[in-house]
Amino acid sequence: MAVHNRDVAEIFNEIADLLDIEGKNQFRIRSYRNAARTLSDLSGNVSEMVDRGEDLSELPGIGEDLAAKIREIVETGSLEQLEKLRKRTSPQLRDLMSIGSLGPKRVKQLHEELGIESAENLEEAARAGRIREIKGFGEKIEQSILRDVGKVKEGAGERRFRWSEMEEYAEPLVGYLGELEEIDRITVAGSYRRRKETVGDLDILVTCSHSAPVMERFTSYEEVEQVLSEGDTRSSISLRSGIQVDLQVVAAKSYGAAMHYFTGSKAHNVAVRKIGRKKKLKINEYGVFKGKKRVAGATEEEVFEQAGLPYIEPELRENRGEIEAAAEGKLPKLVSLEDIRGDLQMHTTASDGKFSIREMAEAARDRGYDYLAVTDHSKRVTMAKGLDAERLGRQVEEIRQLNEKIRGIRILASCEVDILEDGSLDLEDSILDELDLVICSVHYNTNLSEKEQTERIIRAMDNPHFNILAHPTGRLIGSREAYAVDLERVMRAAVERGCFLEINADPERLDLSDVHCKMAKEMGLKIPISTDAHSTSGLDHMRFGVAQARRGWLSAEDVLNTRSWGELKKLLKRG
Ligand code: DGT
Ligand code: CA
Ligand code: CA
Ligand code: ZN
């Protein structure tokens, strides 16, 4: 099994962290971190270099000693020194490093000064207000520790992955398995198929002529770290990325029932089975049975039909009303990527994007859109070279001229205007007047109380130029919490004023959540789906936003940018 450069880099970084916790020589710690960086930046594969007998000590930052360690890792897959270090430091203490505001230095301080050895100790000390008293900590850090410590406690070893991250592992694995002649059908079920924004593990279903070669190929995949269990029809592996994959071989006559069962969610399954019981049917992963007789199983449609229901899209299967809606024939026809007519948020080289207006416009046209909005940042966002009124004025002029020349796509002049702390907008009304639409967002002062944040945003909406609230909660999945805001109130205010809230299709953002989308729909609030692209390839993120919209029950009618520019323009007009 080939060792990747990043595996070696991870080992060196972990050694550096552990030495750091122990308070070892900083020079030595730095040499491990430098070596880790060298390895991550290396274009060639370090395993192959070892195989070819190349002299690794010629690499920057790598001496004889580290070169020998790299060889040990490549040859044995691990490093004895790391194993020893790990034994010296308790795993609970190591887990504490995953808390956002804590690095090895702070973990060491907490250990030495307060004797903290676990998440429980840490939480106790934070609640007692003892952490703020340590030099270099303070009240703010104490609070963020309290916020994050719960996650470490409950989530130990149960990492979830963003859907888009999971796709990067799932697709190659499915491709690899699919090359096998014996396999007829293969699907990733579970939360992955339901398009949940984060996915815990992968559940793969296969139908095939012989299962032995399928199991063999599965467990010998080159990314396998460990085979957790191996059977005739069911095996589990963990990949080097930390992802667990369950594979299940099913008979063709049970495929639909198994798909339904393993797609879940569990709550949905329980509810469908209950309906079955009322009809004297037994529904399980093998089929639908009336007494001993199999009445369905080959397709999901049959399974639903036996339960007296139409087909329910996987994105809806959360037992959030889909079964009742299905029974009443009131399921929404979910929006699809083909319904989208334009993209309403993206950045160009004028602020922090990588491509020109023309390049973005042509890329949008290639994706079949009728229009795109150019929404560079406003001046407050200095880090991204935000535009002031004068630069924006020139950009508007440039867009008008480009529209004269370019065919098959309309460029809308817009701006992502920063909402200032007092709820005013970062640009004067006179320039906003020149724009086709205005999107507004919060980038600073994200730590206001819920009430203050909510009122700040609603005050911004009072400005009649305000059209769309961009990335409405500011969260980054798995790395940054949403800011405190009462979205229900914000949505109501938006309905009253004729404003909108977007789904940001960036796979790390995806705010609004599925639940908030459904809430918006029930209020009659239409939702634009925008990519916030910073490059032409970022425009392809639209599909992630569409998946989120589908999970939120939205149909084409509920999504703003399924309309022509002419119709959209009418909806943007404020009373
Ligand atoms: P995840 O992996 O945490 O993102 O979420 P899921 O939904 O993929 O859950 P997972 O992997 O534990 O199980 C896959 C599906 O198998 C789940 O969605 C429904 C079904 N399933 C698992 N355990 C049970 C159970 O105890 N009862 C029923 N009815 N279904 C189950
Ligand atoms: Ca799963
Ligand atoms: Ca599973
Ligand atoms: Zn932004």
Coordinates of C-alpha atoms and ligand atoms in Angstrom, one line a residue:
M1 CA 0.0 0.0 0.0
A2 CA 1.6 3.2 -1.1
V3 CA 2.2 5.9 1.5
H4 CA 1.1 9.4 0.4
N5 CA 3.2 12.5 1.1
R6 CA 0.3 13.9 3.2
D7 CA 0.4 10.7 5.4
V8 CA 4.0 11.4 6.3
A9 CA 3.3 15.1 6.8
E10 CA 0.4 14.2 9.2
I11 CA 2.7 12.0 11.2
F12 CA 5.3 14.8 11.5
N13 CA 2.7 17.3 12.5
E14 CA 1.3 15.0 15.1
I15 CA 4.8 14.5 16.5
A16 CA 5.3 18.3 16.6
D17 CA 2.0 18.7 18.5
L18 CA 2.8 16.0 21.0
L19 CA 6.3 17.4 21.6
D20 CA 4.8 20.8 22.0
I21 CA 2.4 19.5 24.7
E22 CA 5.4 18.1 26.5
G23 CA 7.1 21.4 26.3
K24 CA 10.1 20.1 24.4
N25 CA 12.7 22.1 22.5
Q26 CA 11.1 24.6 20.1
F27 CA 13.8 24.2 17.5
R28 CA 13.2 20.5 17.3
I29 CA 9.4 21.0 17.1
R30 CA 9.9 23.5 14.3
S31 CA 12.0 21.1 12.3
Y32 CA 9.1 18.6 12.3
R33 CA 6.7 21.2 11.1
N34 CA 9.0 22.4 8.4
A35 CA 9.5 18.9 7.2
A36 CA 5.7 18.4 7.1
R37 CA 5.4 21.5 5.0
T38 CA 8.2 20.4 2.6
L39 CA 6.4 17.1 2.2
S40 CA 3.0 18.6 1.5
D41 CA 4.5 20.9 -1.1
L42 CA 6.5 18.2 -2.8
S43 CA 5.4 17.5 -6.3
G44 CA 6.9 14.0 -6.5
N45 CA 5.7 11.0 -4.4
V46 CA 7.9 10.3 -1.5
S47 CA 7.3 6.6 -1.5
E48 CA 8.6 6.4 -5.1
M49 CA 11.6 8.4 -4.1
V50 CA 12.4 5.9 -1.4
D51 CA 11.9 3.0 -3.8
R52 CA 14.3 4.6 -6.2
G53 CA 16.8 5.0 -3.5
E54 CA 17.0 8.8 -3.8
D55 CA 18.7 10.8 -1.1
L56 CA 15.8 12.4 0.8
S57 CA 18.2 14.5 3.0
E58 CA 18.6 16.7 -0.1
L59 CA 15.1 18.0 0.4
P60 CA 14.8 21.4 2.1
G61 CA 14.5 21.1 5.9
I62 CA 15.2 17.3 5.9
G63 CA 18.4 16.0 7.4
E64 CA 19.7 12.5 7.8
D65 CA 17.6 11.9 10.9
L66 CA 14.3 12.9 9.3
A67 CA 15.2 11.1 6.1
A68 CA 15.5 7.9 8.1
K69 CA 12.1 8.5 9.7
I70 CA 10.5 9.0 6.3
R71 CA 12.0 5.7 5.1
E72 CA 10.7 4.0 8.2
I73 CA 7.2 5.3 7.5
V74 CA 7.3 4.4 3.8
E75 CA 8.5 0.9 4.6
T76 CA 6.4 0.0 7.7
G77 CA 3.5 2.4 7.4
S78 CA 4.1 3.9 10.8
L79 CA 6.8 5.4 13.0
E80 CA 7.8 3.9 16.3
Q81 CA 8.7 7.3 17.8
L82 CA 5.1 8.4 17.3
E83 CA 3.7 5.3 18.9
K84 CA 5.8 5.9 21.9
L85 CA 4.9 9.6 22.1
R86 CA 1.2 8.7 21.8
K87 CA 1.5 6.4 24.8
R88 CA 3.0 9.1 26.9
T89 CA 0.2 11.6 26.2
S90 CA -3.4 10.6 27.1
P91 CA -5.7 10.4 24.2
Q92 CA -8.2 12.7 26.0
L93 CA -5.5 15.4 26.2
R94 CA -4.8 15.0 22.5
D95 CA -8.5 15.3 21.7
L96 CA -8.5 18.7 23.4
M97 CA -6.3 20.1 20.6
S98 CA -9.3 19.7 18.2
I99 CA -11.0 22.5 20.1
G100 CA -10.8 25.6 17.8
S101 CA -9.2 28.0 20.2
L102 CA -6.7 25.5 21.7
G103 CA -3.4 24.5 20.2
P104 CA -0.7 22.4 21.8
K105 CA 0.7 25.3 23.8
R106 CA -2.6 26.1 25.4
V107 CA -3.4 22.5 26.1
K108 CA 0.0 22.2 27.8
Q109 CA -0.7 25.3 29.9
L110 CA -4.1 23.9 30.9
H111 CA -2.5 20.7 31.8
E112 CA 0.3 22.2 33.9
E113 CA -1.6 25.0 35.6
L114 CA -5.0 23.5 36.2
G115 CA -4.2 19.8 35.9
I116 CA -6.7 19.4 33.0
E117 CA -6.6 16.0 31.3
S118 CA -10.0 15.6 29.6
A119 CA -12.9 17.4 28.1
E120 CA -14.8 16.9 31.3
N121 CA -12.1 18.6 33.4
L122 CA -11.9 21.4 30.9
E123 CA -15.7 22.1 30.9
E124 CA -15.7 22.2 34.7
A125 CA -12.8 24.6 34.9
A126 CA -14.5 26.8 32.2
R127 CA -17.8 26.9 34.1
A128 CA -16.0 27.8 37.3
G129 CA -14.3 30.7 35.5
R130 CA -10.8 29.4 36.2
I131 CA -9.6 29.4 32.6
R132 CA -9.9 33.2 32.1
E133 CA -7.3 33.6 34.9
I134 CA -4.5 31.8 33.1
K135 CA -2.1 34.1 31.4
G136 CA -3.0 34.6 27.7
F137 CA -6.5 33.1 28.0
G138 CA -9.1 35.6 29.0
E139 CA -12.9 35.5 29.1
K140 CA -13.5 35.3 25.4
I141 CA -11.4 32.2 25.0
E142 CA -13.1 30.7 28.1
Q143 CA -16.5 31.2 26.4
S144 CA -15.4 29.7 23.1
I145 CA -14.0 26.7 25.0
L146 CA -17.4 26.2 26.6
R147 CA -19.1 26.4 23.3
D148 CA -16.8 23.8 21.6
V149 CA -16.1 21.4 24.4
G150 CA -19.5 19.8 24.2
K151 CA -18.8 18.8 20.6
V152 CA -15.5 17.1 21.6
K153 CA -17.3 15.2 24.3
E154 CA -20.1 13.8 22.1
G155 CA -18.3 13.7 18.8
A156 CA -15.2 11.8 19.9
G157 CA -14.4 9.5 17.0
E158 CA -17.6 10.4 15.1
R159 CA -16.4 12.8 12.6
R160 CA -18.9 13.9 9.9
F161 CA -17.8 15.0 6.5
R162 CA -19.3 17.7 4.3
W163 CA -21.3 16.2 1.4
S164 CA -19.0 17.6 -1.2
E165 CA -15.9 16.2 0.7
M166 CA -17.6 12.8 0.8
E167 CA -18.2 12.9 -2.9
E168 CA -14.5 13.1 -3.6
Y169 CA -14.1 9.7 -1.9
A170 CA -17.4 8.1 -2.9
E171 CA -17.2 8.6 -6.6
P172 CA -13.7 7.1 -7.2
L173 CA -14.6 4.1 -5.0
V174 CA -17.9 3.5 -6.9
G175 CA -15.9 3.9 -10.1
Y176 CA -13.3 1.4 -8.9
L177 CA -16.0 -1.2 -7.9
G178 CA -18.1 -0.6 -11.0
E179 CA -15.2 -1.8 -13.2
L180 CA -15.9 -5.3 -11.9
E181 CA -17.8 -7.4 -14.5
E182 CA -19.8 -9.2 -11.8
I183 CA -21.5 -6.0 -10.6
D184 CA -24.9 -5.1 -12.2
R185 CA -26.0 -2.2 -10.1
I186 CA -24.3 0.0 -7.5
T187 CA -25.6 2.9 -5.4
V188 CA -24.5 4.9 -2.5
A189 CA -27.5 5.0 -0.2
G190 CA -27.7 6.5 3.3
S191 CA -27.5 10.2 4.1
Y192 CA -25.3 10.6 1.0
R193 CA -28.2 9.7 -1.2
R194 CA -30.5 12.0 0.8
R195 CA -27.9 14.8 0.2
K196 CA -27.6 15.7 3.8
E197 CA -25.1 18.6 4.2
T198 CA -22.9 16.3 6.3
V199 CA -22.5 12.6 6.0
G200 CA -21.3 10.2 8.7
D201 CA -20.4 7.1 6.7
L202 CA -21.0 5.6 3.2
D203 CA -23.5 2.8 2.7
I204 CA -23.0 1.1 -0.7
L205 CA -25.5 -1.4 -2.2
V206 CA -24.6 -3.7 -4.9
T207 CA -26.4 -6.4 -7.0
C208 CA -24.1 -8.9 -8.7
S209 CA -23.7 -12.3 -10.2
H210 CA -21.1 -13.5 -7.6
S211 CA -20.4 -11.7 -4.4
A212 CA -17.0 -13.2 -3.5
P213 CA -15.0 -11.1 -6.1
V214 CA -17.0 -8.0 -5.1
M215 CA -15.9 -8.4 -1.4
E216 CA -12.4 -9.2 -2.5
R217 CA -12.2 -6.0 -4.7
F218 CA -13.8 -3.9 -2.0
T219 CA -11.4 -4.9 0.8
S220 CA -8.3 -4.6 -1.4
Y221 CA -9.1 -1.0 -2.4
E222 CA -5.8 0.9 -2.2
E223 CA -7.2 3.6 0.1
V224 CA -8.2 1.0 2.8
E225 CA -6.7 1.6 6.2
Q226 CA -8.4 -1.2 7.9
V227 CA -10.9 -3.9 7.1
L228 CA -13.4 -3.7 10.0
S229 CA -15.4 -6.7 9.1
E230 CA -15.6 -9.1 6.1
G231 CA -18.5 -11.4 5.2
D232 CA -20.1 -13.1 2.2
T233 CA -22.6 -10.3 1.6
R234 CA -21.5 -7.5 3.9
S235 CA -18.2 -5.9 4.7
S236 CA -17.0 -2.7 6.3
I237 CA -13.7 -0.8 5.7
S238 CA -12.2 2.4 7.0
L239 CA -10.3 4.5 4.5
R240 CA -7.1 6.5 5.2
S241 CA -9.2 9.7 5.2
G242 CA -11.0 8.3 8.3
I243 CA -14.2 7.5 6.3
Q244 CA -16.0 4.3 7.1
V245 CA -17.7 2.4 4.2
D246 CA -20.3 -0.3 4.5
L247 CA -20.9 -2.5 1.5
Q248 CA -23.9 -4.8 1.2
V249 CA -24.7 -7.2 -1.6
V250 CA -28.4 -7.7 -2.2
A251 CA -30.5 -9.9 -4.4
A252 CA -32.0 -8.2 -7.4
K253 CA -35.5 -9.0 -6.2
S254 CA -34.7 -7.1 -2.9
Y255 CA -32.9 -4.2 -4.4
G256 CA -35.7 -1.7 -4.1
A257 CA -36.5 -2.7 -0.5
A258 CA -32.8 -2.5 0.4
M259 CA -32.4 0.8 -1.3
H260 CA -35.4 2.1 0.7
Y261 CA -34.1 0.7 3.9
F262 CA -30.5 1.8 3.6
T263 CA -31.4 5.2 2.2
G264 CA -33.2 6.0 5.4
S265 CA -33.6 8.1 7.3
K266 CA -34.3 5.9 10.2
A267 CA -37.2 8.1 11.2
H268 CA -38.6 7.9 7.7
N269 CA -38.3 4.1 7.7
V270 CA -40.0 3.6 11.0
A271 CA -42.9 5.7 9.8
V272 CA -43.3 3.8 6.5
R273 CA -43.1 0.5 8.3
K274 CA -45.8 1.6 10.7
I275 CA -48.1 2.3 7.7
G276 CA -47.2 -1.2 6.4
R277 CA -48.3 -2.7 9.7
K278 CA -51.7 -1.1 9.5
K279 CA -52.1 -2.7 6.1
K280 CA -50.9 -6.1 7.5
L281 CA -47.7 -5.8 5.6
K282 CA -44.2 -6.5 6.8
I283 CA -41.7 -4.1 5.2
N284 CA -38.0 -4.8 5.7
E285 CA -34.7 -4.6 3.7
Y286 CA -35.6 -7.8 1.8
G287 CA -39.0 -6.8 0.6
V288 CA -42.6 -6.2 1.4
F289 CA -44.4 -9.3 2.7
K290 CA -48.0 -10.3 3.2
G291 CA -47.7 -13.2 5.5
K292 CA -45.1 -15.4 3.8
K293 CA -45.8 -14.0 0.3
R294 CA -43.5 -11.4 -1.2
V295 CA -45.6 -8.6 -2.7
A296 CA -42.8 -6.1 -3.6
G297 CA -39.1 -5.5 -3.4
A298 CA -37.3 -5.1 -6.7
T299 CA -37.9 -1.3 -7.0
E300 CA -38.5 1.4 -4.5
E301 CA -41.6 2.5 -6.4
E302 CA -43.2 -0.9 -5.6
V303 CA -42.4 -0.6 -2.0
F304 CA -44.0 2.8 -1.7
E305 CA -46.9 1.6 -3.8
Q306 CA -47.6 -1.2 -1.3
A307 CA -47.7 1.3 1.4
G308 CA -50.2 3.3 -0.6
L309 CA -47.8 6.1 -1.4
P310 CA -46.3 7.7 -4.5
Y311 CA -42.5 7.7 -4.8
I312 CA -40.8 10.0 -2.3
E313 CA -37.6 11.7 -3.4
P314 CA -34.6 10.7 -1.1
E315 CA -34.0 14.3 -0.2
L316 CA -37.4 14.4 1.6
R317 CA -37.1 11.3 3.6
E318 CA -36.6 12.7 7.0
N319 CA -40.0 12.2 8.5
R320 CA -40.7 15.9 8.4
G321 CA -44.1 15.6 6.9
E322 CA -43.2 13.9 3.6
I323 CA -45.3 10.8 4.3
E324 CA -48.4 12.8 5.2
A325 CA -47.9 15.0 2.1
A326 CA -47.4 11.9 -0.1
A327 CA -50.5 10.3 1.3
E328 CA -52.5 13.4 0.4
G329 CA -50.9 13.7 -3.1
K330 CA -49.3 17.0 -2.0
L331 CA -45.6 16.3 -2.5
P332 CA -43.8 19.2 -4.1
K333 CA -42.1 18.7 -7.5
L334 CA -38.6 19.5 -6.5
V335 CA -36.5 22.1 -8.3
S336 CA -33.6 20.7 -10.4
L337 CA -30.4 22.2 -11.8
E338 CA -32.0 22.5 -15.3
D339 CA -34.6 24.9 -13.8
I340 CA -31.9 27.5 -12.9
R341 CA -31.7 30.4 -15.3
G342 CA -29.0 32.5 -13.8
D343 CA -26.5 33.0 -11.0
L344 CA -26.9 35.9 -8.6
Q345 CA -23.7 36.1 -6.7
M346 CA -20.1 35.9 -7.8
H347 CA -16.8 37.8 -7.6
T348 CA -14.4 39.0 -10.2
T349 CA -10.8 40.3 -10.2
A350 CA -12.2 43.7 -9.1
S351 CA -12.4 42.3 -5.6
D352 CA -11.3 38.8 -4.5
G353 CA -12.3 36.8 -7.6
K354 CA -9.8 35.2 -10.0
F355 CA -11.5 36.0 -13.4
S356 CA -12.6 39.0 -15.3
I357 CA -16.3 40.0 -15.8
R358 CA -16.1 38.7 -19.4
E359 CA -14.6 35.4 -18.4
M360 CA -17.3 34.9 -15.7
A361 CA -20.0 35.9 -18.2
E362 CA -18.8 33.4 -20.8
A363 CA -18.5 30.7 -18.2
A364 CA -22.1 31.4 -17.1
R365 CA -23.3 31.3 -20.7
D366 CA -21.5 27.9 -21.1
R367 CA -23.6 26.6 -18.3
G368 CA -26.8 27.6 -20.2
Y369 CA -27.7 30.6 -18.1
D370 CA -29.5 33.6 -19.3
Y371 CA -28.0 36.1 -16.8
L372 CA -25.5 36.5 -14.1
A373 CA -25.0 39.2 -11.4
V374 CA -21.5 40.5 -10.8
T375 CA -21.4 41.1 -7.1
D376 CA -17.9 42.2 -6.0
H377 CA -17.4 43.3 -2.4
S378 CA -18.0 46.9 -1.1
K379 CA -15.3 49.0 0.4
R380 CA -15.6 48.0 4.0
V381 CA -14.3 44.6 3.1
T382 CA -10.7 45.9 2.6
M383 CA -9.2 42.4 2.7
A384 CA -10.9 41.7 -0.6
K385 CA -10.2 45.1 -2.2
G386 CA -13.8 46.1 -1.8
L387 CA -15.2 48.7 -4.3
D388 CA -16.0 52.3 -3.3
A389 CA -18.7 54.3 -5.2
E390 CA -16.3 55.5 -7.8
R391 CA -14.8 52.1 -8.7
L392 CA -18.2 50.6 -8.6
G393 CA -19.5 53.3 -10.9
R394 CA -16.8 52.5 -13.4
Q395 CA -17.6 48.8 -13.2
V396 CA -21.3 49.5 -13.9
E397 CA -20.2 51.4 -17.0
E398 CA -17.9 48.5 -18.0
I399 CA -20.8 46.1 -17.6
R400 CA -23.2 48.2 -19.7
Q401 CA -20.6 48.3 -22.5
L402 CA -19.8 44.6 -22.3
N403 CA -23.5 43.9 -22.6
E404 CA -23.5 45.7 -25.9
K405 CA -20.8 43.4 -27.2
I406 CA -21.4 40.0 -25.7
R407 CA -24.1 37.7 -27.1
G408 CA -26.3 35.1 -25.4
I409 CA -26.0 36.2 -21.8
R410 CA -27.0 39.3 -19.8
I411 CA -24.7 40.7 -17.2
L412 CA -26.4 42.3 -14.2
A413 CA -24.6 45.1 -12.4
S414 CA -24.7 44.4 -8.7
C415 CA -22.6 44.5 -5.5
E416 CA -22.3 42.5 -2.3
V417 CA -22.7 45.5 0.0
D418 CA -21.5 45.1 3.5
I419 CA -24.1 45.6 6.3
L420 CA -22.4 47.9 8.8
E421 CA -22.7 47.5 12.5
D422 CA -25.5 50.0 12.9
G423 CA -27.5 48.4 10.0
S424 CA -26.7 51.0 7.4
L425 CA -25.2 50.0 4.1
D426 CA -21.6 50.4 3.1
L427 CA -22.4 52.4 -0.1
E428 CA -24.5 55.5 -0.7
D429 CA -28.0 55.3 -2.2
S430 CA -26.9 57.2 -5.3
I431 CA -24.6 54.5 -6.5
L432 CA -27.0 51.6 -5.4
D433 CA -29.6 53.3 -7.6
E434 CA -27.4 52.5 -10.6
L435 CA -27.4 48.7 -9.9
D436 CA -29.8 46.1 -11.3
L437 CA -30.0 44.4 -7.9
V438 CA -28.2 44.7 -4.5
I439 CA -27.2 41.8 -2.3
C440 CA -26.2 42.6 1.2
S441 CA -24.3 40.6 3.9
V442 CA -22.7 40.7 7.3
H443 CA -18.9 40.1 7.4
Y444 CA -18.0 42.0 10.6
N445 CA -19.3 42.3 14.2
T446 CA -20.6 38.7 14.0
N447 CA -20.5 38.4 17.8
L448 CA -23.5 40.6 18.6
S449 CA -26.4 39.2 20.6
E450 CA -29.2 37.5 18.7
K451 CA -31.5 40.5 19.2
E452 CA -28.9 43.0 18.1
Q453 CA -27.8 41.0 15.1
T454 CA -31.4 40.4 14.0
E455 CA -32.3 44.0 14.3
R456 CA -29.2 45.2 12.6
I457 CA -30.1 43.0 9.5
I458 CA -33.8 44.1 9.5
R459 CA -32.7 47.8 9.7
A460 CA -30.5 47.2 6.6
M461 CA -33.6 45.8 4.9
D462 CA -35.4 49.0 5.5
N463 CA -33.2 50.5 2.9
P464 CA -35.3 50.2 -0.3
H465 CA -32.2 49.2 -2.3
F466 CA -31.8 46.0 -0.3
N467 CA -32.8 43.0 -2.4
I468 CA -31.1 39.8 -1.2
L469 CA -29.5 38.8 2.1
A470 CA -26.4 36.8 1.2
H471 CA -25.0 33.9 3.2
P472 CA -27.7 34.6 5.9
T473 CA -26.1 32.9 8.9
G474 CA -22.3 33.2 8.1
R475 CA -21.7 29.6 9.1
L476 CA -19.0 27.4 7.6
I477 CA -19.9 23.7 8.0
G478 CA -17.7 22.0 10.5
S479 CA -15.5 25.1 11.1
R480 CA -17.5 28.2 12.0
E481 CA -20.8 28.5 13.9
A482 CA -23.6 30.6 12.5
Y483 CA -23.8 34.0 14.1
A484 CA -26.6 34.4 16.6
V485 CA -29.7 35.6 14.6
D486 CA -33.4 35.0 14.7
L487 CA -33.9 33.8 11.1
E488 CA -37.6 33.4 11.4
R489 CA -37.9 37.1 12.3
V490 CA -35.5 38.1 9.5
M491 CA -37.6 36.0 7.0
R492 CA -40.8 37.6 8.1
A493 CA -39.3 41.1 7.8
A494 CA -38.1 40.1 4.3
V495 CA -41.6 39.0 3.2
E496 CA -43.0 42.3 4.5
R497 CA -40.4 44.4 2.7
G498 CA -40.1 42.4 -0.6
C499 CA -36.5 41.2 0.1
F500 CA -35.1 37.7 -0.2
L501 CA -32.7 35.4 1.5
E502 CA -30.3 33.3 -0.6
I503 CA -29.1 29.7 -0.4
N504 CA -25.4 30.1 -0.7
A505 CA -24.3 27.1 -2.8
D506 CA -20.7 27.1 -1.7
P507 CA -20.4 23.6 -0.2
E508 CA -18.8 24.9 3.0
R509 CA -21.6 27.4 3.6
L510 CA -25.0 26.1 2.4
D511 CA -26.9 28.5 4.5
L512 CA -29.9 28.5 4.5
S513 CA -30.3 25.0 6.0
D514 CA -32.9 22.6 4.8
V515 CA -35.2 23.4 7.7
H516 CA -34.9 27.1 7.1
C517 CA -35.7 26.6 3.4
K518 CA -38.9 24.8 4.3
M519 CA -39.8 27.5 6.8
A520 CA -39.3 30.2 4.1
K521 CA -41.5 28.3 1.6
E522 CA -44.2 28.1 4.2
M523 CA -44.0 31.9 4.6
G524 CA -44.2 32.4 0.9
L525 CA -40.7 33.7 0.8
K526 CA -38.9 32.9 -2.5
I527 CA -35.3 31.9 -2.3
P528 CA -32.5 32.6 -4.8
I529 CA -29.7 30.0 -5.1
S530 CA -26.4 31.6 -5.8
T531 CA -22.9 30.2 -6.0
D532 CA -20.8 33.1 -4.6
A533 CA -18.2 31.9 -7.1
H534 CA -14.7 33.3 -6.9
S535 CA -13.6 31.5 -10.1
T536 CA -15.3 30.1 -13.2
S537 CA -15.3 26.6 -11.8
G538 CA -17.0 27.9 -8.7
L539 CA -20.1 28.3 -10.8
D540 CA -20.5 24.5 -10.8
H541 CA -21.3 24.7 -7.1
M542 CA -24.9 25.5 -8.1
R543 CA -25.7 21.8 -7.8
F544 CA -24.9 21.8 -4.1
G545 CA -27.3 24.7 -3.6
V546 CA -30.0 22.9 -5.6
A547 CA -29.6 19.8 -3.4
Q548 CA -30.1 21.9 -0.3
A549 CA -33.2 23.5 -1.8
R550 CA -34.6 20.1 -2.6
R551 CA -34.0 19.0 1.0
G552 CA -35.9 22.1 1.9
W553 CA -38.9 21.1 -0.2
L554 CA -38.5 23.9 -2.8
S555 CA -39.9 23.6 -6.2
A556 CA -38.9 25.7 -9.2
E557 CA -41.7 28.2 -8.3
D558 CA -40.1 28.7 -4.9
V559 CA -36.7 29.5 -6.3
L560 CA -36.2 33.1 -7.5
N561 CA -33.6 32.5 -10.2
T562 CA -35.7 29.9 -12.1
R563 CA -37.3 32.9 -13.8
S564 CA -36.3 35.0 -16.8
W565 CA -34.7 38.3 -16.0
G566 CA -37.9 40.1 -17.1
E567 CA -40.0 38.3 -14.5
L568 CA -37.2 38.4 -11.8
K569 CA -36.9 42.1 -12.2
K570 CA -40.6 42.6 -11.4
L571 CA -40.2 40.5 -8.2
L572 CA -37.2 42.6 -7.1
K573 CA -39.1 45.8 -7.4
R574 CA -39.8 47.2 -3.9
G575 CA -43.1 48.9 -3.1
Ligands
DGT1 P1 -25.0 9.1 8.6 O1 -24.2 8.0 8.0 O2 -24.9 9.3 10.1 O3 -24.8 10.4 7.9 O4 -26.6 8.8 8.4 P2 -27.3 7.6 7.7 O5 -28.7 8.0 7.5 O6 -26.6 7.2 6.4 O7 -27.3 6.4 8.7 P3 -26.5 5.1 8.8 O8 -25.3 5.0 8.0 O9 -26.4 4.8 10.3 O10 -27.6 4.0 8.3 C1 -27.9 4.0 6.9 C2 -29.4 3.8 6.8 O11 -29.8 2.5 7.3 C3 -30.2 4.7 7.6 O12 -30.5 6.0 7.0 C4 -31.5 3.9 7.8 C5 -31.1 2.5 7.9 N1 -31.0 2.1 9.3 C6 -29.8 2.0 10.0 N2 -30.2 1.5 11.2 C7 -31.5 1.4 11.3 C8 -32.4 0.9 12.2 O13 -32.1 0.6 13.4 N3 -33.8 0.9 11.9 C9 -34.2 1.3 10.6 N4 -35.4 1.3 10.3 N5 -33.3 1.7 9.7 C10 -32.0 1.7 10.0
CA2 CA -24.4 6.5 6.3
CA3 CA -23.6 3.0 7.8
ZN4 ZN -19.7 37.5 1.5

